[in-house]
mmCIF file of C-alpha atoms in Angstrom:
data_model
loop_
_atom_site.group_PDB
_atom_site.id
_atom_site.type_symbol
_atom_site.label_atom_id
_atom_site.label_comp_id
_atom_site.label_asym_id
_atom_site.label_seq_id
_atom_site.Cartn_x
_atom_site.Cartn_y
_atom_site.Cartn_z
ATOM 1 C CA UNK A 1147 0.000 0.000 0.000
ATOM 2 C CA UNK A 1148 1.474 3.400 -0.651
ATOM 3 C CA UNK A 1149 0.295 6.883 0.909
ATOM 4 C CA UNK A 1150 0.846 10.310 0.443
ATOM 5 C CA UNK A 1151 0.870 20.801 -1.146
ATOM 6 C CA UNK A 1152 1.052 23.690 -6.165
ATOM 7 C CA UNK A 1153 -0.428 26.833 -6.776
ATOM 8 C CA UNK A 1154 -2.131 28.997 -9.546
ATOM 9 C CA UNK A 1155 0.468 32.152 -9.945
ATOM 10 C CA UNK A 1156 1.832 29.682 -7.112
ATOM 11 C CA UNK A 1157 5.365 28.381 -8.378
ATOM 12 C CA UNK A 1158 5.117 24.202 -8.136
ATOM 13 C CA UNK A 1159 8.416 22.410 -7.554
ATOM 14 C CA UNK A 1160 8.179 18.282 -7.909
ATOM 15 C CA UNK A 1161 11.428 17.121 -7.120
ATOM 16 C CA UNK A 1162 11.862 13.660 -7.271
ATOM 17 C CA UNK A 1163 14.695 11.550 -5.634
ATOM 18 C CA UNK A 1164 15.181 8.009 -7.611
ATOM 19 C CA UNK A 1165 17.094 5.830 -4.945
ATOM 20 C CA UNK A 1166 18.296 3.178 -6.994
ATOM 21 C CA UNK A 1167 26.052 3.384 -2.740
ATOM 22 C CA UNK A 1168 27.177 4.617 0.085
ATOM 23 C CA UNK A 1169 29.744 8.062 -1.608
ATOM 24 C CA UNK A 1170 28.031 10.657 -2.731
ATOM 25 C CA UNK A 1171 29.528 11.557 -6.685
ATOM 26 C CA UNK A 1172 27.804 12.649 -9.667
ATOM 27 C CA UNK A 1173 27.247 10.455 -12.453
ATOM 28 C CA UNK A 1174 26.641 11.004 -16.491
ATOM 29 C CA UNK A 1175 22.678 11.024 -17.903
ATOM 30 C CA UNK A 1176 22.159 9.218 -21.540
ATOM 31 C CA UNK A 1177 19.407 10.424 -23.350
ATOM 32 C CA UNK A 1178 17.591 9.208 -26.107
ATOM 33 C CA UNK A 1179 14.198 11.802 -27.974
ATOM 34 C CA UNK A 1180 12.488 12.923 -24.989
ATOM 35 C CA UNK A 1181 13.479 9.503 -22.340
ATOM 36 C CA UNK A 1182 15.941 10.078 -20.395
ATOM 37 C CA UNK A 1183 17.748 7.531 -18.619
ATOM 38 C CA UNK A 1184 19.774 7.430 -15.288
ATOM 39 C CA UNK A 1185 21.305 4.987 -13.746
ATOM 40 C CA UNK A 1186 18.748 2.846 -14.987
ATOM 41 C CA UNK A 1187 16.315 5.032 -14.179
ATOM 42 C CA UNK A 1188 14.054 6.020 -17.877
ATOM 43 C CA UNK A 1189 12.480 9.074 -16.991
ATOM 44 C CA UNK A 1190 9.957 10.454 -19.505
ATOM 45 C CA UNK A 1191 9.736 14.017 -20.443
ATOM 46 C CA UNK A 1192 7.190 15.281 -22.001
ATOM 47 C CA UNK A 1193 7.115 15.554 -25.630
ATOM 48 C CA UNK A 1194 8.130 19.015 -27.495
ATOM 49 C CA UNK A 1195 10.031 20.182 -24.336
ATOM 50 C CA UNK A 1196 13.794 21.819 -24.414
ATOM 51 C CA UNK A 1197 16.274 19.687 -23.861
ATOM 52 C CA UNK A 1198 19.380 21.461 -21.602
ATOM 53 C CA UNK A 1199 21.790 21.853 -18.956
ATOM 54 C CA UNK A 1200 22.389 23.874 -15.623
ATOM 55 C CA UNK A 1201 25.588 23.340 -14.342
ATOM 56 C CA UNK A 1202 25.222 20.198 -13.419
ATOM 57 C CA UNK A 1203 21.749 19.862 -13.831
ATOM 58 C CA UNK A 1204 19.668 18.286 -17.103
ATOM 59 C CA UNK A 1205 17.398 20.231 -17.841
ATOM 60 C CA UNK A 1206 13.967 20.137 -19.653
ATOM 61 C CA UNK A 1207 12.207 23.230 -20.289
ATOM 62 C CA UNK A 1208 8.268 23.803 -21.368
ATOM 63 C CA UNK A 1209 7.580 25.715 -24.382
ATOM 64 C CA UNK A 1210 5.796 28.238 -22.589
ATOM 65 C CA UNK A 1211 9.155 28.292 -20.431
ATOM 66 C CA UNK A 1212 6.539 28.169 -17.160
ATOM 67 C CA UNK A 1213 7.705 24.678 -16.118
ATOM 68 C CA UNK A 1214 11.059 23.084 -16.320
ATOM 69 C CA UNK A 1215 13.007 19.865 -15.044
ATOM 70 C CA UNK A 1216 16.740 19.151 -13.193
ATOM 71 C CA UNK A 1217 17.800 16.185 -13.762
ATOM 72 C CA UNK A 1218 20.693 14.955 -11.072
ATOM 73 C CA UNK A 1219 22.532 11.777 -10.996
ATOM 74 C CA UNK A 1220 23.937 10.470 -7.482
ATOM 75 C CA UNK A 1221 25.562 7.952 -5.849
ATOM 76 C CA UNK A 1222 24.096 7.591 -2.577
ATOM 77 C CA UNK A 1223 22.244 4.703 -0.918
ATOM 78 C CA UNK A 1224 21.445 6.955 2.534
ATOM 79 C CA UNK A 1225 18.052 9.142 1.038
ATOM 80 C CA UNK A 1226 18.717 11.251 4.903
ATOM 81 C CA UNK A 1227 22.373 11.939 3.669
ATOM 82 C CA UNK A 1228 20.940 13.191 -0.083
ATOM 83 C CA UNK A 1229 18.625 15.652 1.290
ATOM 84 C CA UNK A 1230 21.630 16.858 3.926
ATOM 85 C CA UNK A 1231 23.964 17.314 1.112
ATOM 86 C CA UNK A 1232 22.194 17.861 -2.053
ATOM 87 C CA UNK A 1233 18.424 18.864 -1.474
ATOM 88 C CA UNK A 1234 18.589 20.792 1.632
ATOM 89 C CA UNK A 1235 21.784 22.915 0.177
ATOM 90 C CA UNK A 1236 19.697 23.684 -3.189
ATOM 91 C CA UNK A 1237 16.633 24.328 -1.304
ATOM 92 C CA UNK A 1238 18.485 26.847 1.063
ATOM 93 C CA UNK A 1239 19.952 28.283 -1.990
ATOM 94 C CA UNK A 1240 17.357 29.316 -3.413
ATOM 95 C CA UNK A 1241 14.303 29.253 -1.400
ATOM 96 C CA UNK A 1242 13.258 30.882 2.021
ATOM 97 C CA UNK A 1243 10.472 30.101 4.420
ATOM 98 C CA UNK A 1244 10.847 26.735 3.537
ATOM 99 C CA UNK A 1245 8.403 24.131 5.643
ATOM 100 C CA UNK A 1246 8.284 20.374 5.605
ATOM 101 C CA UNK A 1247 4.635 19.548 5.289
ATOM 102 C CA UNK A 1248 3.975 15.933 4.875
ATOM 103 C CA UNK A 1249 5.735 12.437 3.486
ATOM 104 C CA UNK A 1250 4.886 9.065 1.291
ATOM 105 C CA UNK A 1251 6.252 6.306 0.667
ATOM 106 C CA UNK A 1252 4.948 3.716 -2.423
ATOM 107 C CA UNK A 1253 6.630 1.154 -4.812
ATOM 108 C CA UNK A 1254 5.553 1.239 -8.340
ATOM 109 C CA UNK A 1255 7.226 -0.209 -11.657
ATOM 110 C CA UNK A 1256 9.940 -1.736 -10.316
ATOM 111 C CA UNK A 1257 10.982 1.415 -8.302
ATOM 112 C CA UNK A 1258 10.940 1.729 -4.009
ATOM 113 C CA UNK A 1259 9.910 5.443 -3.726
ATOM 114 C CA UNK A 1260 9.664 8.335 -1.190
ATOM 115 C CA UNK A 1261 8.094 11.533 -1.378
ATOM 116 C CA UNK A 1262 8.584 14.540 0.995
ATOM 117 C CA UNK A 1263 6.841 17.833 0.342
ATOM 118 C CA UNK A 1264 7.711 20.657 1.202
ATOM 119 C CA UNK A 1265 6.290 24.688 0.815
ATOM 120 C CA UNK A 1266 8.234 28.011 0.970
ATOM 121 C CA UNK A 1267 9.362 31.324 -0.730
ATOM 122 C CA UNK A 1268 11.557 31.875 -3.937
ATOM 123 C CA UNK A 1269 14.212 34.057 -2.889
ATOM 124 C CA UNK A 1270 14.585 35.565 -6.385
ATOM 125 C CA UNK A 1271 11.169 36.946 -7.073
ATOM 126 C CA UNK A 1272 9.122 36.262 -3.657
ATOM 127 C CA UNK A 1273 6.999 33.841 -5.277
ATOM 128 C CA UNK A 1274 4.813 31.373 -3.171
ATOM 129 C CA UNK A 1275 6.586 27.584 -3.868
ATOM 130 C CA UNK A 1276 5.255 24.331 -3.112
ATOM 131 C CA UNK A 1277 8.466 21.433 -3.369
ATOM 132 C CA UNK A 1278 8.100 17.565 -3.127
ATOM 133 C CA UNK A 1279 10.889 15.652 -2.897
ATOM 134 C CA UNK A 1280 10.842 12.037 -3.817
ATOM 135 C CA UNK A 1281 13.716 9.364 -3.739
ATOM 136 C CA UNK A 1282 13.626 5.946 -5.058
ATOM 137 C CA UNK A 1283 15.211 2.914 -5.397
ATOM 138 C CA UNK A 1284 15.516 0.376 -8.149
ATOM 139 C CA UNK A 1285 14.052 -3.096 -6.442
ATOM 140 C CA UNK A 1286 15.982 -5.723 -6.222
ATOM 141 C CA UNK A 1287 19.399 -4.189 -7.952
ATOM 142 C CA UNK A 1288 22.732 -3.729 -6.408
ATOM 143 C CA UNK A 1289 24.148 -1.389 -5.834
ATOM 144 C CA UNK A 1290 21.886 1.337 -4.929
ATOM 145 C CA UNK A 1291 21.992 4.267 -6.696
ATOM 146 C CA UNK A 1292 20.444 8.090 -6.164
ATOM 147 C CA UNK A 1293 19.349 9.936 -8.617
ATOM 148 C CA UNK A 1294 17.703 13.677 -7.735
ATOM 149 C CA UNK A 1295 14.672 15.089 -10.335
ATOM 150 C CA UNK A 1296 13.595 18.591 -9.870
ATOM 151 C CA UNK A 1297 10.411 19.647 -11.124
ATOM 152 C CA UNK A 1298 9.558 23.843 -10.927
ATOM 153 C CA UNK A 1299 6.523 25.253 -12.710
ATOM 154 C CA UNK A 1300 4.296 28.121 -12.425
ATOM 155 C CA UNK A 1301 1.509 27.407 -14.536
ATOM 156 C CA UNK A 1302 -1.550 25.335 -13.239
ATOM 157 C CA UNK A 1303 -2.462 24.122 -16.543
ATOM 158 C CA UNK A 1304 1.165 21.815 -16.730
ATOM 159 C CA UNK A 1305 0.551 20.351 -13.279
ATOM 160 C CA UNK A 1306 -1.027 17.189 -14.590
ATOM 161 C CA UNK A 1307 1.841 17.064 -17.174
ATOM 162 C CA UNK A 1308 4.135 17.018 -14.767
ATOM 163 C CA UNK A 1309 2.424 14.209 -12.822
ATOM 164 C CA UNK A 1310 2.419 12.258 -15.794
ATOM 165 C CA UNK A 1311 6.326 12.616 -15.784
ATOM 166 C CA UNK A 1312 6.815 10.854 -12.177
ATOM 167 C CA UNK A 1313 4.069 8.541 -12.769
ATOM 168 C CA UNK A 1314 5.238 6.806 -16.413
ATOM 169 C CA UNK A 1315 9.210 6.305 -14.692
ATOM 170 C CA UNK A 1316 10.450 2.765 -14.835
ATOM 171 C CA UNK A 1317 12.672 0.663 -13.920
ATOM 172 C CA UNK A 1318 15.293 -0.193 -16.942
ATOM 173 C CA UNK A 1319 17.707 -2.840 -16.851
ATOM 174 C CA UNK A 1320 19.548 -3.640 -20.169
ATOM 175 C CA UNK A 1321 16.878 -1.254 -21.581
ATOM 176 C CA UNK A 1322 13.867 -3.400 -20.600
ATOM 177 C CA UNK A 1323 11.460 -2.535 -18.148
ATOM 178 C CA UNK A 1324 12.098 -4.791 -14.527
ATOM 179 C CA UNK A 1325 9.578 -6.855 -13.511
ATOM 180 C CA UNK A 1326 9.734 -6.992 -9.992
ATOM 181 C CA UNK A 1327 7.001 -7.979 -7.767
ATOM 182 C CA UNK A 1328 6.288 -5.276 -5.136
ATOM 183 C CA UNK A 1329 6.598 -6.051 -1.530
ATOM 184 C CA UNK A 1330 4.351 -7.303 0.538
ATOM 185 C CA UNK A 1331 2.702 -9.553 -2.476
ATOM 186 C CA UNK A 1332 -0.701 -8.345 -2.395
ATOM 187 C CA UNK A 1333 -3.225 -10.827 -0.936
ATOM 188 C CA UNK A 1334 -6.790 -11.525 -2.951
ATOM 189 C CA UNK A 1335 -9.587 -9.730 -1.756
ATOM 190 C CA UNK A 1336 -12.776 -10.357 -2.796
ATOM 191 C CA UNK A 1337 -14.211 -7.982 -5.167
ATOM 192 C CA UNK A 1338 -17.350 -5.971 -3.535
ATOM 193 C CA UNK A 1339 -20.310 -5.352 -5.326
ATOM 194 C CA UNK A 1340 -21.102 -1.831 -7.285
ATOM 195 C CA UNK A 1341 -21.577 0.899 -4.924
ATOM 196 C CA UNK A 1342 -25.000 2.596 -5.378
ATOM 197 C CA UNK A 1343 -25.370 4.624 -2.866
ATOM 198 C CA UNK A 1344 -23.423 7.546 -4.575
ATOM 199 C CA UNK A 1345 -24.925 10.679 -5.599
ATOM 200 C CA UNK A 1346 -23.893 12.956 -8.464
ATOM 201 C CA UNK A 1347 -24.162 15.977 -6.274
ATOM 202 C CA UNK A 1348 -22.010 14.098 -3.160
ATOM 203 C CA UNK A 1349 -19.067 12.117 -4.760
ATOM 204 C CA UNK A 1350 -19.703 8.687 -5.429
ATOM 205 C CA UNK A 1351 -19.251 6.481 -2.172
ATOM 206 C CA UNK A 1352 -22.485 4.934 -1.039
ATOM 207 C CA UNK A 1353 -23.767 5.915 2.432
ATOM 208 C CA UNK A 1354 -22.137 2.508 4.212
ATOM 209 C CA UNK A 1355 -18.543 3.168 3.033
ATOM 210 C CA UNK A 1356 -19.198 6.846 4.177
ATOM 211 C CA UNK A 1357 -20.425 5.746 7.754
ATOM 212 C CA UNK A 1358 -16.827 3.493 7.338
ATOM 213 C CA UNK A 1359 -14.753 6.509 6.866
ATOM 214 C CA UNK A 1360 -16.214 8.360 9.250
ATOM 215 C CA UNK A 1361 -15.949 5.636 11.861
ATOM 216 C CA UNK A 1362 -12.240 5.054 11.232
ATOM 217 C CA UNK A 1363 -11.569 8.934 11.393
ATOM 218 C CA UNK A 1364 -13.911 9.835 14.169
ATOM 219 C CA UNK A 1365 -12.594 7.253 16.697
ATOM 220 C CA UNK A 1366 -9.048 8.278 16.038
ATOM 221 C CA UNK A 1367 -10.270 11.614 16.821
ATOM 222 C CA UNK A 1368 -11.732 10.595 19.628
ATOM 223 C CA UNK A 1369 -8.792 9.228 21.096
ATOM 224 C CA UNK A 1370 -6.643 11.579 21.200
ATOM 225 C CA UNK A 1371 -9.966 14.190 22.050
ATOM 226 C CA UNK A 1372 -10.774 16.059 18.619
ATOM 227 C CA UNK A 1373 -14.348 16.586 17.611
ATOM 228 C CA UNK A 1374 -15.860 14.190 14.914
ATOM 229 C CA UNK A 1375 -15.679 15.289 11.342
ATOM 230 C CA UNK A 1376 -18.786 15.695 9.498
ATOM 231 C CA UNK A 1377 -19.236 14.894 5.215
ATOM 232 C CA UNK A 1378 -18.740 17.911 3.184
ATOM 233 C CA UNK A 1379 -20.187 17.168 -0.304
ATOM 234 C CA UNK A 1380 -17.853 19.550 -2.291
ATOM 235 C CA UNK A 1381 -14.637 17.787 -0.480
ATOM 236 C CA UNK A 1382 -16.185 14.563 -1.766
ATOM 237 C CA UNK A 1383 -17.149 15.874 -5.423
ATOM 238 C CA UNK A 1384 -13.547 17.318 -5.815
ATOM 239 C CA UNK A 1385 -11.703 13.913 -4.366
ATOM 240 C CA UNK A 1386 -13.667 11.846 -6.637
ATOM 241 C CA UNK A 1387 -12.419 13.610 -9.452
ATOM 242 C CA UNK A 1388 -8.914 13.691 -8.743
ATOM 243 C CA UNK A 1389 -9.370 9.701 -8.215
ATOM 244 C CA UNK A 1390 -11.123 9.311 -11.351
ATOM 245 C CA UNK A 1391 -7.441 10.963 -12.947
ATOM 246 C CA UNK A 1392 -5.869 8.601 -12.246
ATOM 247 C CA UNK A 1393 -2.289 10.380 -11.311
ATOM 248 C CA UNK A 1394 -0.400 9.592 -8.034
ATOM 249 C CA UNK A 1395 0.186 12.439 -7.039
ATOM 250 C CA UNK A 1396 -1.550 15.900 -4.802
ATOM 251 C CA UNK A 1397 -3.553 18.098 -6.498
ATOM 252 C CA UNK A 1398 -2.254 21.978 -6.384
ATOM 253 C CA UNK A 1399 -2.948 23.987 -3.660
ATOM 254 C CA UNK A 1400 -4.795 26.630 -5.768
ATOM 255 C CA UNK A 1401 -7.252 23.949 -6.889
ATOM 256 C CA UNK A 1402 -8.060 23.172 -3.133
ATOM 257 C CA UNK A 1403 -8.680 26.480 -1.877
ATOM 258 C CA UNK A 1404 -11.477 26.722 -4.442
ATOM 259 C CA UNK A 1405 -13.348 24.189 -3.413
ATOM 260 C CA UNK A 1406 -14.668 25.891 -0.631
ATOM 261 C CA UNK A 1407 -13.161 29.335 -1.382
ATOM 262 C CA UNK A 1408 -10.649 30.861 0.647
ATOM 263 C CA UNK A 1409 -10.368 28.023 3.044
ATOM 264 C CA UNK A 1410 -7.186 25.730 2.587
ATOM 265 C CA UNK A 1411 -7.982 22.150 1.987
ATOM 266 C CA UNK A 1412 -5.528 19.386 2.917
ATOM 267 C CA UNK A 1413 -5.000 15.950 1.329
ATOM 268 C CA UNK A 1414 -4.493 12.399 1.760
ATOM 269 C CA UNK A 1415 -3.611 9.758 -0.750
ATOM 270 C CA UNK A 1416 -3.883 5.886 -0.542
ATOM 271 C CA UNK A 1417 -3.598 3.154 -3.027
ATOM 272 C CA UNK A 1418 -3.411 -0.811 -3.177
ATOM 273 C CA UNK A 1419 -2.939 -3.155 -5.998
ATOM 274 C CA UNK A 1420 -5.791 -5.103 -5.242
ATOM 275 C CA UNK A 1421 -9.287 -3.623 -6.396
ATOM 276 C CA UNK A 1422 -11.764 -4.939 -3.581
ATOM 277 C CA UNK A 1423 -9.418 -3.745 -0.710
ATOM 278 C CA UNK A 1424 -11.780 -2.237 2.184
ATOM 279 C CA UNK A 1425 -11.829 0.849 2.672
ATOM 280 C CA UNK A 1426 -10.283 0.521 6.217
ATOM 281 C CA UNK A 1427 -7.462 -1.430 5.114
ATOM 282 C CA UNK A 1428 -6.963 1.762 3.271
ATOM 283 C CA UNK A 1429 -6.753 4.042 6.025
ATOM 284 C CA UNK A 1430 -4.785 1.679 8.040
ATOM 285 C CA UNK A 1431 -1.469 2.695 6.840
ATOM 286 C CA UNK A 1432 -2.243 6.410 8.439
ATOM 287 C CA UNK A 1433 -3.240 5.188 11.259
ATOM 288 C CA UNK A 1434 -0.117 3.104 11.897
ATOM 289 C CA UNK A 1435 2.105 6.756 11.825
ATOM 290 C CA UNK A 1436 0.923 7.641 15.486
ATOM 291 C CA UNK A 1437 3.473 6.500 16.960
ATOM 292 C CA UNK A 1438 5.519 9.301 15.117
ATOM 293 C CA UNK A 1439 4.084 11.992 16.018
ATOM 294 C CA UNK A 1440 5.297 14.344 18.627
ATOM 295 C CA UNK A 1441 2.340 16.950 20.005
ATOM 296 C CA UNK A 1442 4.638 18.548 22.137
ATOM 297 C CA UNK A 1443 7.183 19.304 20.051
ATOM 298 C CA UNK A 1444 5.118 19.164 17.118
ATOM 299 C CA UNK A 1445 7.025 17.442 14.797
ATOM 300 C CA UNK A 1446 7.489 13.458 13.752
ATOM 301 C CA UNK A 1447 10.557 11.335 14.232
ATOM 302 C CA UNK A 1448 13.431 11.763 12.584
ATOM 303 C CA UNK A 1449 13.228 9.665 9.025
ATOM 304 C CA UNK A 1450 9.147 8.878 9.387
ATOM 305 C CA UNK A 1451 5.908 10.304 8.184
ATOM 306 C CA UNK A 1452 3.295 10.781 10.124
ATOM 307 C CA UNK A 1453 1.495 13.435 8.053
ATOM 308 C CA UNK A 1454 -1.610 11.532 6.951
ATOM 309 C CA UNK A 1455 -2.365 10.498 10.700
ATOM 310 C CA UNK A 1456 -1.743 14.145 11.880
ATOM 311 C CA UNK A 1457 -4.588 15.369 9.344
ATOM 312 C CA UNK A 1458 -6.763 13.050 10.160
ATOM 313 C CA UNK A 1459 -7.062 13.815 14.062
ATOM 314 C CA UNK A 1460 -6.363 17.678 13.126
ATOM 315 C CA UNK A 1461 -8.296 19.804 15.740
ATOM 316 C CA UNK A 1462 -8.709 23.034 13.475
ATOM 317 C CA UNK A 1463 -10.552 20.402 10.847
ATOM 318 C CA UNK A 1464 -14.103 20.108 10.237
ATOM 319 C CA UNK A 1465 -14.996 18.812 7.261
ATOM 320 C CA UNK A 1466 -13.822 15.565 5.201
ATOM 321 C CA UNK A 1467 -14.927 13.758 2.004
ATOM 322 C CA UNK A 1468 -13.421 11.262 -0.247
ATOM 323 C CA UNK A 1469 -13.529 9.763 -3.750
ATOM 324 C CA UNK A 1470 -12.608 6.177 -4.698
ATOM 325 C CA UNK A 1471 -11.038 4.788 -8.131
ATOM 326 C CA UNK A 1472 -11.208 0.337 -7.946
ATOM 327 C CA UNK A 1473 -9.924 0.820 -11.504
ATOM 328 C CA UNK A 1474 -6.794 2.724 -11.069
ATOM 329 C CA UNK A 1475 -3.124 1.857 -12.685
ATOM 330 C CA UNK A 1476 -1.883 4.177 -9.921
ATOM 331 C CA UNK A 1477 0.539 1.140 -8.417
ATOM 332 C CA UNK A 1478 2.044 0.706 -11.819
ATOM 333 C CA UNK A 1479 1.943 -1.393 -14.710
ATOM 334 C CA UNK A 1480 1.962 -4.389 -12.697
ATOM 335 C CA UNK A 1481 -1.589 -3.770 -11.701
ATOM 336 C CA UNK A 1482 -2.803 -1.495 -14.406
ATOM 337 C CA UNK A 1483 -6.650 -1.167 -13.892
ATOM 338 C CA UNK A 1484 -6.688 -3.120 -11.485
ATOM 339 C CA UNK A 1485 -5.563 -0.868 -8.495
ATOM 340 C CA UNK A 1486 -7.716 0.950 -5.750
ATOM 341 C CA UNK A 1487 -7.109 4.568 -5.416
ATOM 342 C CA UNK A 1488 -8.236 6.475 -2.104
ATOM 343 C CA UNK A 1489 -8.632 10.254 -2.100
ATOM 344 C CA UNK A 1490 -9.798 12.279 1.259
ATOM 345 C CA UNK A 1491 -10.094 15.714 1.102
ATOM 346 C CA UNK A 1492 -10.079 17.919 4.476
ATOM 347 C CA UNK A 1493 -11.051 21.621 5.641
ATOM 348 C CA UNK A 1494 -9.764 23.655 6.912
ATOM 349 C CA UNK A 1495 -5.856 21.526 6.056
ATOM 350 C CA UNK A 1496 -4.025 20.835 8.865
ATOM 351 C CA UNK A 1497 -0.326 20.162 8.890
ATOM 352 C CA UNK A 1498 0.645 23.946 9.268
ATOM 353 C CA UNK A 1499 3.415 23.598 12.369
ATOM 354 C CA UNK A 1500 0.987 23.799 15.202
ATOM 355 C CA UNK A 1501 -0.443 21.192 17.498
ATOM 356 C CA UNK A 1502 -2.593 18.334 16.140
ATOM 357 C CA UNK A 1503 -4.526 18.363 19.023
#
């Protein structure tokens, strides 16, 4: 199971870290039309886009020169020592107000992966920034190798593009795609029936698998002495739509402060190759981050995530809804179609370096 802020006029930054040996050195990128390959990484740009270089960056650059991709190769097998020594330098270099606000972790075409996100300031023109950070690892290959993809756009409209980007990587050994079976081997699970409970006007979860979702939430709330959250129609409408996209990956931050305007909506993401999974299986891997979580000091442990479980039990949030895709290729071509995809949308967000509770 895998879990998991962009901006219009807000600058987006996707970095993406592909862990795939212990001293940190820079390595050379082949590329071939618009795949690029590293380290047997294939990483594919989109079509039309500039080809480039940065120092000692690839680059890839949008027509519209609004979005653009760095490309660094790495040898590194420790992801904490990569973001000490490459990310957290750039970052610093060029961004200000920088906060960490939330992590994932999922394994998808033969690639381990792990996604922090963070938001801040451009330092050259002020501009509002929203950075992920992602590293990866090639399954089942020796050694590991890093490899560092930065992401920075400024146009809404490219977003999904971009997504498209970290979603279609793949393994490639020799030049074929690996086939490695992700761990743990997904169990059957028997396929429910169609939902029809859904309503056009309320996403399209039936009233039991809401009463689910708010169980599961509500009694973590409860527990740590949060009031329950009650279903907000226009959270549900938008989730289902980003599930029915089909891209692993948040939506931008500009898109969820519309859906109830001028309140900040925050996210969580879920997804499982098999497509009957229940819905609380779904939520279990947020659950499990509790232990994380510090209230006092207000931050997680050192090298874990705890984000999801922090905005579920949020005090400051009110509202939830979710959508559901049980025909989603989000975990890869392993499973394509056949993948469940869980979207929850919450207002007002949490995660903004208070208290949970």
């Amino acid at each position: 199971m895998k879990m998991e802020r962009f901006n219009n006029k807000l600058t987006k930054i996707l970095v993406l870290v592909l862990a795939i040996s212990s001293f940190f050195t820079y390595t050379s990128v082949k590329a071939a039309a618009d795949v690029v390959t590293v380290d047997g990484v294939a990483v594919p740009f989109p079509n039309g886009w500039t080809a480039g270089t940065s120092g000692k960056w690839t680059t890839s650059e949008s027509p519209d020169k609004s979005s653009k991709f760095y490309l660094l190769a790495t040898k590194n097998e420790n992801f904490d020592n990569v973001i000490e020594t490459v990310l957290e330098p750039w970052l610093n270099d060029s961004f200000k107000d920088i906060d960490d606000t939330g992590e994932d972790n999922l394994e998808r075409n033969g690639l381990g992966l792990r996604t922090i996100t963070y938001e801040g300031k451009r330092k050259s023109d002020n501009a509002e920034v929203t950075i992920t950070a992602q590293f990866a690892f090639v399954l089942g290959v020796e050694p590991v190798k890093t490899v560092l993809l930065v992401s920075v756009s400024s146009n809404d409209s490219q977003h999904e593009k971009i997504l498209e980007v970290f979603n279609n990587q793949k393994a490639n050994k020799g030049g074929t795609v690996a086939k490695v079976d992700p761990t743990p081997t997904p169990k059957p699970v028997q396929t429910p029936a169609p939902q029809t409970g859904g309503n056009k006007n309320c996403g399209s979860l039936n009233d039991a698998d809401i009463a689910e979702i708010l169980k599961v939430h509500n009694a973590a709330r409860a527990a740590v002495g949060t009031p329950p959250l009650k279903w907000n129609c226009a959270l549900a409408n938008f989730a289902q739509n980003w599930a029915n996209k089909d891209l692993w990956g948040h939506s931008t931050s500009s898109q969820r402060e519309n859906i109830i305007p001028g309140v900040y909506a925050g996210e969580n993401l879920a997804a499982d190759a098999n497509q009957g999974t229940p819905l609380a299986q779904m939520m279990q891997g947020w659950l499990e981050e509790k232990p994380n979580w510090d209230n006092g000091s207000k931050s997680c442990s050192p090298g874990t995530i705890c984000g999801h479980y922090t905005q579920m039990v949020w005090r400051q949030t009110t509202d939830i809804g979710c959508g559901i895709n049980r025909k989603s290729s989000t975990m890869g071509d392993e499973w394509k179609g056949q993948a469940t995809y869980l979207v929850c949308n919450y207002s007002p967000g949490g995660n903004n370096g208070n208290a949970a509770w």
